[in-house]
Coordinates of C-alpha atoms and ligand atoms in Angstrom, one line a residue:
X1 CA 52.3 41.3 76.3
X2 CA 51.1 41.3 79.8
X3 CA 53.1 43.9 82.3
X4 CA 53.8 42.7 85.8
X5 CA 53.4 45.4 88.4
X6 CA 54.5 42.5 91.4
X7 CA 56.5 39.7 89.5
X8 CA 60.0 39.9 88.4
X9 CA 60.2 39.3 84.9
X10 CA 63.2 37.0 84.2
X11 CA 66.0 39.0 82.4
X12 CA 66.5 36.2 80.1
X13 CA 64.7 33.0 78.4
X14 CA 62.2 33.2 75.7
X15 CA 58.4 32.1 75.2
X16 CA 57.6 28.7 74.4
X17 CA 54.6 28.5 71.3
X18 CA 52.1 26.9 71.1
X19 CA 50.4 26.5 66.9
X20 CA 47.6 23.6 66.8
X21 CA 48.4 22.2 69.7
X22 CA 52.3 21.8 68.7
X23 CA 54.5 23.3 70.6
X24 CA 57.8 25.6 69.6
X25 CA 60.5 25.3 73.0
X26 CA 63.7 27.7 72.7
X27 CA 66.8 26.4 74.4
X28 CA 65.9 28.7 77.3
X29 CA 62.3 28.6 78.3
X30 CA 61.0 30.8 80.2
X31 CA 58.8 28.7 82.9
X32 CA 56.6 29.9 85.9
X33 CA 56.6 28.1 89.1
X34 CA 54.3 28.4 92.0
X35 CA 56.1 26.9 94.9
X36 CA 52.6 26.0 96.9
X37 CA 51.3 26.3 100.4
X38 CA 52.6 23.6 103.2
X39 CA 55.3 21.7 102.1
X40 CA 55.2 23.2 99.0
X41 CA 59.0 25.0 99.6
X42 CA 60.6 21.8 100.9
X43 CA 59.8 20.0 97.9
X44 CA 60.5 22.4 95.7
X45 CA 64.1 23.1 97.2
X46 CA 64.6 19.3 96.4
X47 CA 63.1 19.5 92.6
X48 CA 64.0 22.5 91.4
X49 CA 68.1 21.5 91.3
X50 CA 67.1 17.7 90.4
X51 CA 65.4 19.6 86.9
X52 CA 68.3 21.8 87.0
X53 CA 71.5 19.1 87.1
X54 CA 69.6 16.5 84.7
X55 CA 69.1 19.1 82.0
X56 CA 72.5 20.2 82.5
X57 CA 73.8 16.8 82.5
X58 CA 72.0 16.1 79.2
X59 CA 72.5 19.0 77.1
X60 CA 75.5 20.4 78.5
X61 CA 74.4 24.5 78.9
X62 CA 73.4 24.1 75.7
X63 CA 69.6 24.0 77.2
X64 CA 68.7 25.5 80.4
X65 CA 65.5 26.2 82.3
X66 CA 64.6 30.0 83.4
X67 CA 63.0 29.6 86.2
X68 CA 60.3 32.4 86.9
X69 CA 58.8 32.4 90.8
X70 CA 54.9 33.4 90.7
X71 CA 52.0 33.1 93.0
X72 CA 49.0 31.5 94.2
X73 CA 47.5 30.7 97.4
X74 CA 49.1 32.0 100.7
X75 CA 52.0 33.4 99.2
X76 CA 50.1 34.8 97.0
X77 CA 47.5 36.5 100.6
X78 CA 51.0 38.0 102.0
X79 CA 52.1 39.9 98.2
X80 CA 48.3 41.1 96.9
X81 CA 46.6 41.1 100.0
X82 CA 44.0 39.2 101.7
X83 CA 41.6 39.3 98.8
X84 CA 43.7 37.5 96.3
X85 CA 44.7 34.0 96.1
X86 CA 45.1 33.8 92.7
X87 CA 46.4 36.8 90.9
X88 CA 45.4 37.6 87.5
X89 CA 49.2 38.8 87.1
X90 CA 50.1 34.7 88.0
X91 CA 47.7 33.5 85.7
X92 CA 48.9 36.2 82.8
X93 CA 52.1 34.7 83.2
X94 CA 51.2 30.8 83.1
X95 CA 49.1 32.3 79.9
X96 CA 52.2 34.2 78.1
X97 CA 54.6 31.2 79.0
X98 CA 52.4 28.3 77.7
X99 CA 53.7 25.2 80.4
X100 CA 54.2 26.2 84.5
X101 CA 54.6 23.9 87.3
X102 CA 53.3 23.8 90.8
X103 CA 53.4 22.6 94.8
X104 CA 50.2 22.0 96.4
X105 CA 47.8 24.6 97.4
X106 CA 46.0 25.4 100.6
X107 CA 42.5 26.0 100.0
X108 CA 41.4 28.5 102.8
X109 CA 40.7 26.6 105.8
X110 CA 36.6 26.2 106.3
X111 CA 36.6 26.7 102.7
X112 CA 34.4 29.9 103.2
X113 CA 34.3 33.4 102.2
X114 CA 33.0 36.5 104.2
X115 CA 30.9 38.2 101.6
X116 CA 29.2 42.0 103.1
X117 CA 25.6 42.3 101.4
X118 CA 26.2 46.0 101.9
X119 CA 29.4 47.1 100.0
X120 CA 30.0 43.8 98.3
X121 CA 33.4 43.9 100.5
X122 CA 35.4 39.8 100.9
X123 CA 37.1 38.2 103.2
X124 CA 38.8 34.8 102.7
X125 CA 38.2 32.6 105.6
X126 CA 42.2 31.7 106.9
X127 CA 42.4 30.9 110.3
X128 CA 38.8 29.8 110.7
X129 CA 38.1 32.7 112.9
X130 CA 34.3 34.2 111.8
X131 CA 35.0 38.4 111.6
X132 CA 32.1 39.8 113.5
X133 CA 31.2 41.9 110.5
X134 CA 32.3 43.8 107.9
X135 CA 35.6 45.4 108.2
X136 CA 34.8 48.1 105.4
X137 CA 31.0 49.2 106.5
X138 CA 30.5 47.3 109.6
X139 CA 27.4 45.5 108.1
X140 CA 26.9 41.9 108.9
X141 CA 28.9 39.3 107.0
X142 CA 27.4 36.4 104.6
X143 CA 29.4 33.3 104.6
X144 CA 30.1 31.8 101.2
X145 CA 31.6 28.8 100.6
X146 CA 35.2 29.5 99.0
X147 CA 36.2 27.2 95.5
X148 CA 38.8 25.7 95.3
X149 CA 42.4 27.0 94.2
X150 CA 43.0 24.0 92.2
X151 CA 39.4 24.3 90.8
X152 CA 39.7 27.7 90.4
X153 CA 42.9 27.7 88.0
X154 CA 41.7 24.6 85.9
X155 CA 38.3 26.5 85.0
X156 CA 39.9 29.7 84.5
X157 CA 42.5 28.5 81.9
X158 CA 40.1 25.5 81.0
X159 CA 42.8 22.9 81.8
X160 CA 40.3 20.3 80.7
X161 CA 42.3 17.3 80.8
X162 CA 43.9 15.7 83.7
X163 CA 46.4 13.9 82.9
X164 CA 47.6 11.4 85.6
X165 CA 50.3 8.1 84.8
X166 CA 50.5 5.5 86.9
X167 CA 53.5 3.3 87.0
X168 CA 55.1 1.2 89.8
X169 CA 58.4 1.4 90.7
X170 CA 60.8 -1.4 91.7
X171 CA 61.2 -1.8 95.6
X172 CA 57.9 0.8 96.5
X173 CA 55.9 -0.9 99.5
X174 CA 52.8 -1.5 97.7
X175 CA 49.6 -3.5 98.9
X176 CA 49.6 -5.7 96.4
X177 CA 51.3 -9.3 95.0
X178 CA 51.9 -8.1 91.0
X179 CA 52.0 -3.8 91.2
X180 CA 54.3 -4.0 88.1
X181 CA 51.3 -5.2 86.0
X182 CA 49.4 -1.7 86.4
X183 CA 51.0 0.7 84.1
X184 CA 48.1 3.3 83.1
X185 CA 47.6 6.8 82.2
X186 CA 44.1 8.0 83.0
X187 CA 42.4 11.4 81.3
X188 CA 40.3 12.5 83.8
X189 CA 37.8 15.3 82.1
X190 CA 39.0 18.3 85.0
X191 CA 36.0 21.1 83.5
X192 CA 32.4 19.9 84.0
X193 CA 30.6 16.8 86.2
X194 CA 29.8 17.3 89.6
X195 CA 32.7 19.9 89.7
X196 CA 31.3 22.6 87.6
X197 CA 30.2 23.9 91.0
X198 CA 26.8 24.5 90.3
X199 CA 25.1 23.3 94.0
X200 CA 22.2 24.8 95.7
X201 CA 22.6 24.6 99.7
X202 CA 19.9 22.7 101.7
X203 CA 17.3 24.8 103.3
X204 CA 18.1 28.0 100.9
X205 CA 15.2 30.0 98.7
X206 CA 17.4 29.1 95.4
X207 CA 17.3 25.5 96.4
X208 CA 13.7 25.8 97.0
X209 CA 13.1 27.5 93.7
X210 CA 15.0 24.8 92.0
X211 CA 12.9 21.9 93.5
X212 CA 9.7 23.8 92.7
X213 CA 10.9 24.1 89.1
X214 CA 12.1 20.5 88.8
X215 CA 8.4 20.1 89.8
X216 CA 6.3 22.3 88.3
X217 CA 8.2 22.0 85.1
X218 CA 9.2 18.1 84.7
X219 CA 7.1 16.5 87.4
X220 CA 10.4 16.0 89.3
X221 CA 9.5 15.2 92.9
X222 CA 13.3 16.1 95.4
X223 CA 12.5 15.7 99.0
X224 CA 12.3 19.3 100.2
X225 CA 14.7 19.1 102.5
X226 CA 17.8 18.4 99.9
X227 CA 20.6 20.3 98.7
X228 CA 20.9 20.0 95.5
X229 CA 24.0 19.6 92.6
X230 CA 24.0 19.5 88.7
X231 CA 25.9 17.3 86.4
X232 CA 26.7 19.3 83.4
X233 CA 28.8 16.4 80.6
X234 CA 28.2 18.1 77.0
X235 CA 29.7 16.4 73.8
X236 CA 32.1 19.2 73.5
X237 CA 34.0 18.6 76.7
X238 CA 33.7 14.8 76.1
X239 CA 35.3 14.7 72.7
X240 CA 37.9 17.1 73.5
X241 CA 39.1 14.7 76.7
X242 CA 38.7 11.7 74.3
X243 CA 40.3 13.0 71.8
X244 CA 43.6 13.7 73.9
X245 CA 43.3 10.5 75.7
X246 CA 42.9 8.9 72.1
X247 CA 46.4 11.4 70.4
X248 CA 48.4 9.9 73.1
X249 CA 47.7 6.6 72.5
X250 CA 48.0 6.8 69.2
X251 CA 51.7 8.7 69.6
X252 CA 52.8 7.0 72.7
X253 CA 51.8 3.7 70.9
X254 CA 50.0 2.0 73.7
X255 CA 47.4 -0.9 73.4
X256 CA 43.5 0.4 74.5
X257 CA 41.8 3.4 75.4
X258 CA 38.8 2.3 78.2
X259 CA 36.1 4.6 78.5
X260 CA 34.8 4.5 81.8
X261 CA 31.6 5.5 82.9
X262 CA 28.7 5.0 85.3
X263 CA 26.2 4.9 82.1
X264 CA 23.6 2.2 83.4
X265 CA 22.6 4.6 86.1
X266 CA 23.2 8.2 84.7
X267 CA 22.4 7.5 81.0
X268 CA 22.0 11.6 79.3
X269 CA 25.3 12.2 81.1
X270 CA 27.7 9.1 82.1
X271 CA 26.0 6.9 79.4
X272 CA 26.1 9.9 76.9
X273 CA 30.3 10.0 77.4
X274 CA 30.5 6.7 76.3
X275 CA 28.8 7.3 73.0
X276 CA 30.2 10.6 72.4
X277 CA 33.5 8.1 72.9
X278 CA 33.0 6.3 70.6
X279 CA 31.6 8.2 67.8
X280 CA 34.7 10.6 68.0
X281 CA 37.2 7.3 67.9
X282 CA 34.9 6.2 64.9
X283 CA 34.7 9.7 63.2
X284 CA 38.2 10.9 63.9
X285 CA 40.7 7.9 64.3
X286 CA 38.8 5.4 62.2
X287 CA 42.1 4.0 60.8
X288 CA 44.1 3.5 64.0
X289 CA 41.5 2.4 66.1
X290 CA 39.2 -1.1 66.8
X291 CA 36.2 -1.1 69.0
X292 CA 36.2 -4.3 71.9
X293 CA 32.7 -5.0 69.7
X294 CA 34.5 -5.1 65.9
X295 CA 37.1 -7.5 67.4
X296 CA 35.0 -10.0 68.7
X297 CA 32.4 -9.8 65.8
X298 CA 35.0 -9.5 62.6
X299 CA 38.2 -10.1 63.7
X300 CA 37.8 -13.6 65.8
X301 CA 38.6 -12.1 69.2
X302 CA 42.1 -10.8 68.3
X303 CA 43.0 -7.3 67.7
X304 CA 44.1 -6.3 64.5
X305 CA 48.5 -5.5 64.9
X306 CA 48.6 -2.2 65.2
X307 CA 45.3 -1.1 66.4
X308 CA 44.3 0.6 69.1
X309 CA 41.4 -1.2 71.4
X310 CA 38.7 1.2 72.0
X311 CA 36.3 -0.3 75.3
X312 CA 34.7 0.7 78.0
X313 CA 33.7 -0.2 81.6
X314 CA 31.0 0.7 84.1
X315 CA 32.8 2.0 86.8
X316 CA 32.4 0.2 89.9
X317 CA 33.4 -2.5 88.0
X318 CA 36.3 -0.9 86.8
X319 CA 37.7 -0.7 90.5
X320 CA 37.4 -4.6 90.7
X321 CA 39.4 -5.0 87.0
X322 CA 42.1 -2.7 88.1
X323 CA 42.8 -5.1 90.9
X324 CA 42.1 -8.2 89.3
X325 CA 43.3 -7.5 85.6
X326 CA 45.6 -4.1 85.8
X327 CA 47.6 -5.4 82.4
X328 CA 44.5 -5.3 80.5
X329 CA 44.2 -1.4 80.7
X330 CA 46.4 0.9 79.3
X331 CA 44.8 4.5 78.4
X332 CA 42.0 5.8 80.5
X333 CA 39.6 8.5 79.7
X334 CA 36.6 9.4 81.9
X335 CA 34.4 12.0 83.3
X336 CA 35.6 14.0 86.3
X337 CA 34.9 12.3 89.5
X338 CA 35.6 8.6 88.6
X339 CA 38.7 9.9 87.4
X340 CA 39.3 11.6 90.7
X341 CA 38.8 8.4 92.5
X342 CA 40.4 5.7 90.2
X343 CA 43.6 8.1 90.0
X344 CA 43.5 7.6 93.8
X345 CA 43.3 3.9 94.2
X346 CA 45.6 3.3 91.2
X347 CA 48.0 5.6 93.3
X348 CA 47.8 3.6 96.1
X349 CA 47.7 0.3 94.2
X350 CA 51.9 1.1 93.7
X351 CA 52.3 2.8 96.8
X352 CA 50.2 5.5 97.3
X353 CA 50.2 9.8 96.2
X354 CA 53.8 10.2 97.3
X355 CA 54.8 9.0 93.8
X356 CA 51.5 10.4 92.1
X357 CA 52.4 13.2 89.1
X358 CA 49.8 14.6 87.5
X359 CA 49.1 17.7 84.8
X360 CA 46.4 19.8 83.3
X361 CA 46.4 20.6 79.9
X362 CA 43.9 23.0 77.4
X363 CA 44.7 23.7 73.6
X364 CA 47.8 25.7 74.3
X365 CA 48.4 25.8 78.5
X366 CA 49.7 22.9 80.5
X367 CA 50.4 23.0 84.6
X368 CA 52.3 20.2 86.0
X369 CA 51.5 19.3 89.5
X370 CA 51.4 16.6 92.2
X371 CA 48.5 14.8 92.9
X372 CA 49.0 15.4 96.8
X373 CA 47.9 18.3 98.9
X374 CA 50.4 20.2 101.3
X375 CA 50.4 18.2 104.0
X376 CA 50.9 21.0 106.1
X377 CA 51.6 19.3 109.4
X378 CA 55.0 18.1 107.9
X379 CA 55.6 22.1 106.7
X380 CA 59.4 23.3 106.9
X381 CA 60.3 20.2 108.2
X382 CA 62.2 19.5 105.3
X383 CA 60.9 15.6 105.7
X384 CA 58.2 15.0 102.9
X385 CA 58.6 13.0 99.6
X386 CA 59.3 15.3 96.4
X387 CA 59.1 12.2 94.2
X388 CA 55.5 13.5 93.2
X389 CA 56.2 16.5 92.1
X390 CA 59.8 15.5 90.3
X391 CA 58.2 13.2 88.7
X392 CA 55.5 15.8 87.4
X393 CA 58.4 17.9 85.9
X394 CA 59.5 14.2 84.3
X395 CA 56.1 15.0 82.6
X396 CA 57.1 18.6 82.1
X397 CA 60.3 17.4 80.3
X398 CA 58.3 15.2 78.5
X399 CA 56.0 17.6 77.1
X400 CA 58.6 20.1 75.9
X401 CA 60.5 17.0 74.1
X402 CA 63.6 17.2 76.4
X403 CA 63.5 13.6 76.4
X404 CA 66.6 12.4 77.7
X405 CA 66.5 14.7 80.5
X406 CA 62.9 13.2 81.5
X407 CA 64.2 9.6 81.1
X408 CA 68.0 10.2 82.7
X409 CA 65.2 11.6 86.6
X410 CA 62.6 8.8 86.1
X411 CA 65.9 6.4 86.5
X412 CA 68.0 7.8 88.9
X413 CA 64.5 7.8 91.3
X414 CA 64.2 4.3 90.1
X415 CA 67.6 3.5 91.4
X416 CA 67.4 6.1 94.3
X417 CA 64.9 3.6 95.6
X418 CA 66.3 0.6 94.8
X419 CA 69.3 1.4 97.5
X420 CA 66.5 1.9 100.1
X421 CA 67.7 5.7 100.1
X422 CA 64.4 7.2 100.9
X423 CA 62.1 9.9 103.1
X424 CA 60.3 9.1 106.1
X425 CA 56.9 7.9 103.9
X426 CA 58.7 4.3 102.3
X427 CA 61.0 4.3 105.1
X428 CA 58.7 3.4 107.5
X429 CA 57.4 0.5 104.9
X430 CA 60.7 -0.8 103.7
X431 CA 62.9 -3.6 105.5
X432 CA 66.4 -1.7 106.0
X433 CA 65.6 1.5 104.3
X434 CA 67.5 4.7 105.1
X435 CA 65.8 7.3 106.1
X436 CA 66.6 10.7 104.0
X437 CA 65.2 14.4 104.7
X438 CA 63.6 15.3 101.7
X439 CA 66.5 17.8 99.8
X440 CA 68.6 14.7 101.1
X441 CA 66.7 12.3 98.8
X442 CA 66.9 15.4 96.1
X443 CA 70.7 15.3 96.4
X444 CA 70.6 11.2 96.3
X445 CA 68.6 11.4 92.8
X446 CA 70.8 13.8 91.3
X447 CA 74.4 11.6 92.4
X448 CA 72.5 8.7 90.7
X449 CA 71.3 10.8 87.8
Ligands
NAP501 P1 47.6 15.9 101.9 O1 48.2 17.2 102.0 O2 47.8 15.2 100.6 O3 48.2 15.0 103.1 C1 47.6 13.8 103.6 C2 48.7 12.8 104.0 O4 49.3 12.3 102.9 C3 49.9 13.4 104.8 O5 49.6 13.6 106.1 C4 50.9 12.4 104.5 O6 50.6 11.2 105.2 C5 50.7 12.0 103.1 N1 51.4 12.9 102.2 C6 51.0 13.9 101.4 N2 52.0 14.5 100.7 C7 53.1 13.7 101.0 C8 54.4 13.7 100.5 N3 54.9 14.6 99.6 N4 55.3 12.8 101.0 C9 54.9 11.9 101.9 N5 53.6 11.8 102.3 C10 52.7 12.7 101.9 O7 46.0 15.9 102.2 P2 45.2 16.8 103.2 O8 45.9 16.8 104.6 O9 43.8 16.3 103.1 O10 45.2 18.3 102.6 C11 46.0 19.4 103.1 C12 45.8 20.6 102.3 O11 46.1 20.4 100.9 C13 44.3 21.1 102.2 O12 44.3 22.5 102.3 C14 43.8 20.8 100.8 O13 42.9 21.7 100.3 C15 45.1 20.9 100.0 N6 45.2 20.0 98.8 C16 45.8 20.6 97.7 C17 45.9 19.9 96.5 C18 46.6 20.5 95.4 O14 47.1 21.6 95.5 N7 46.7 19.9 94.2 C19 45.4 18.5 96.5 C20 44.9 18.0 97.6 C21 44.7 18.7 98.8 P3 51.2 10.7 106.7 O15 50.6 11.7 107.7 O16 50.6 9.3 106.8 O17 52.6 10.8 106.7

């Protein structure tokens, strides 16, 4: 049992388990929120009583959420000091808890570190002003380049899925004729890729070492003047993404899975996924699931009822089929950065990150979050859209099996939007819309709840 020497433990509310992945939720769950960096409070002064009033509506005070404040980022700078934007006490709690939910967070601006050679002393880079040197021992300062916050908890906790729906909602300004057609929920692997954050700086000894050895090892010729990056994707990250993505089809009852890949180019790694894909779907889910291949070859181009479609997709061309033919994908599961990008552009193909929820999950931790950043120039303003994050909670609700409560939000949005009662973001898009602050538009979801 972890001891907080900075947090305030809630008095009451109880620990949510977690047994093989299933999870145990008392009627008062105990749930860690970081509010984030930015805009981070306004939107969570608008979610927080939107969670509160539909759970209360549904259940009657028979359920209730216990809300328990932690931090990360800058509020986390002014309560541990400069050193510490993520606190282990933070991430003790999201670990005893099992689910927490979060605002956006500032990564440091410059996205350095002061590191001193000397006494090993840090200094987070926050108002892009270089410290001449070493505030402990005076020696000169090394810059280092600061990882993300965001980053930084998923590979901590190993949130290795990414879990990001995409649905379009009646009377959203959206670029294009049909947005209703795209209704998708893309696994984004959130662990390995490009992101592993294993990259050797241009015009460094390490990077030279590392293009001598690609050389003198492998024959490997890198123009010397390169930085360079590696692209970890092992079966064991790939099967445990897949296998997620595949679950939720399987329980949600939806139509395909689409592995999607950029395997005709990066074949031990992107091309790898893809059969690592499909030998899990064969080994694992053999009885609910059909390959694109099997359907063609022994069913006569129809798939079996009942069946889940397992295909995949190169994926540049992807991009085009999401456009062209968004009702013929369903479940996505893919490597990191395609996910990153196709979560975007599926966004903005029903109007764009304001409505974007997202979460991470491991085994037994999940962290609910928008997809947005803090949009800091819109900070206390009280002006920003909250639907991202309340609709991330949605997920939250979701995932603990409150149900009813998740459906009851997801509507009253739905029909917040339909009466053109919304922040400055669709405003500006709609014909006749009124403009709300952002706890306004909070206060209009929960009268329509
Ligand atoms: P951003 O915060 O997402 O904001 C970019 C633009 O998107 C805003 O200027 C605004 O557009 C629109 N926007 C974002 N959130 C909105 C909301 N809730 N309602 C309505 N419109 C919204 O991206 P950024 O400016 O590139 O990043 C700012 C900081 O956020 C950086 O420190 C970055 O590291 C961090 N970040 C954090 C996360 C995270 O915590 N998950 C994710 C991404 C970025 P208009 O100006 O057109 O109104």
């Amino acid at each position: 049992m972890p001891v907080y020497q900075k947090l305030k433990k809630p008095e009451k509310g109880d620990v949510i388990s977690v047994s093989s992945g299933k999870l145990t939720v008392p009627d008062r769950p105990v749930i860690p929120f970081i509010e984030g960096d930015g805009t981070g409070p306004d939107i969570w002064k608008a979610t927080q009583p939107v969670l509160d009033a539909a759970v209360k509506k549904c259940y009657g005070g028979k359920k209730e959420i216990v809300w328990f404040p932690v931090h990360a980022g800058l509020s986390a700078i002014q309560r541990y000091g400069i050193d510490t934007v993520l606190p282990e006490e933070t991430l003790n709690a999201i670990r005893e808890y099992k689910v927490a939910i979060k605002g956006p967070l500032t990564t440091p601006v410059g996205g350095f570190k002061y590191v001193c050679l000397e006494c090993a002393a840090e200094q987070n880079d926050l108002n892009d002003k270089r410290p001449d040197k070493c505030v402990k021992c005076g020696s000169a300062w090394v810059t280092q380049r600061f990882r993300s916050l965001n980053v930084g908890l998923r590979q901590t906790l190993d949130l290795y899925a990414c879990v990001r729906p995409v649905q379009w909602f009646t009377g959203v300004p959206c670029p294009v004729k049909e947005p209703e057609k795209l209704d998708v929920v893309i696994f984004r692997e959130n662990t390995e890729d490009v992101y592993s954050g294993i990259e050797f700086e241009q015009g460094t000894p390490d990077v030279e070492k590392v293009i001598g050895f690609m050389k003198a090892e492998f024959g490997k010729t890198i123009r010397p003047d390169s930085g360079v990056g590696i692209k970890p994707i092992s079966i064991s990250g790939t099967r445990r993404l897949v296998r997620k993505a595949i679950q939720y089809a399987v329980e949600q009852k939806r139509r395909s899975v689409t592995l999607v890949h950029k395997g005709n180019i990066m074949k031990f790694t992107e091309g790898a996924f893809r059969d690592w894909g499909y030998e899990l779907a064969r080994t694992e889910f053999r009885d609910q699931t059909v390959t694109e291949k099997e359907v063609g070859e022994v069913h006569g181009g129809k798939v079996p009822e009942g069946k889940i479609l397992i295909k995949d997709r190169i994926a540049d061309q992807m991009f085009q089929q999401l456009l062209l033919r968004p009702d013929e994908y369903d479940v996505i599961a893919t490597p990191n950065l395609n996910g990153d990008y196709i979560s975007d552009a599926c966004a903005a193909q029903v109007g764009g990150l304001g409505l974007a929820p997202g979460a991470n999950f491991s085994d037994d931790i999940a962290i609910f979050e928008a997809t947005h950043g803090t949009a800091p120039k819109y900070a206390g303003q009280d002006r920003v859209n909250p639907s991202s994050v309340i609709l991330s909670a949605v997920m939250m609700l979701e995932h603990l099996g409150w149900n009813e409560a998740a459906v009851r939000i997801k509507n009253a949005i739905g029909k917040t939007i339909q009466q053109k009662r919304v922040t400055y973001d669709l405003e500006r898009q709609m014909q006749g819309a009124t403009r709300l602050k952002c706890s306004e538009f909070g206060a209009a979801i929960i009268d329509n709840l």
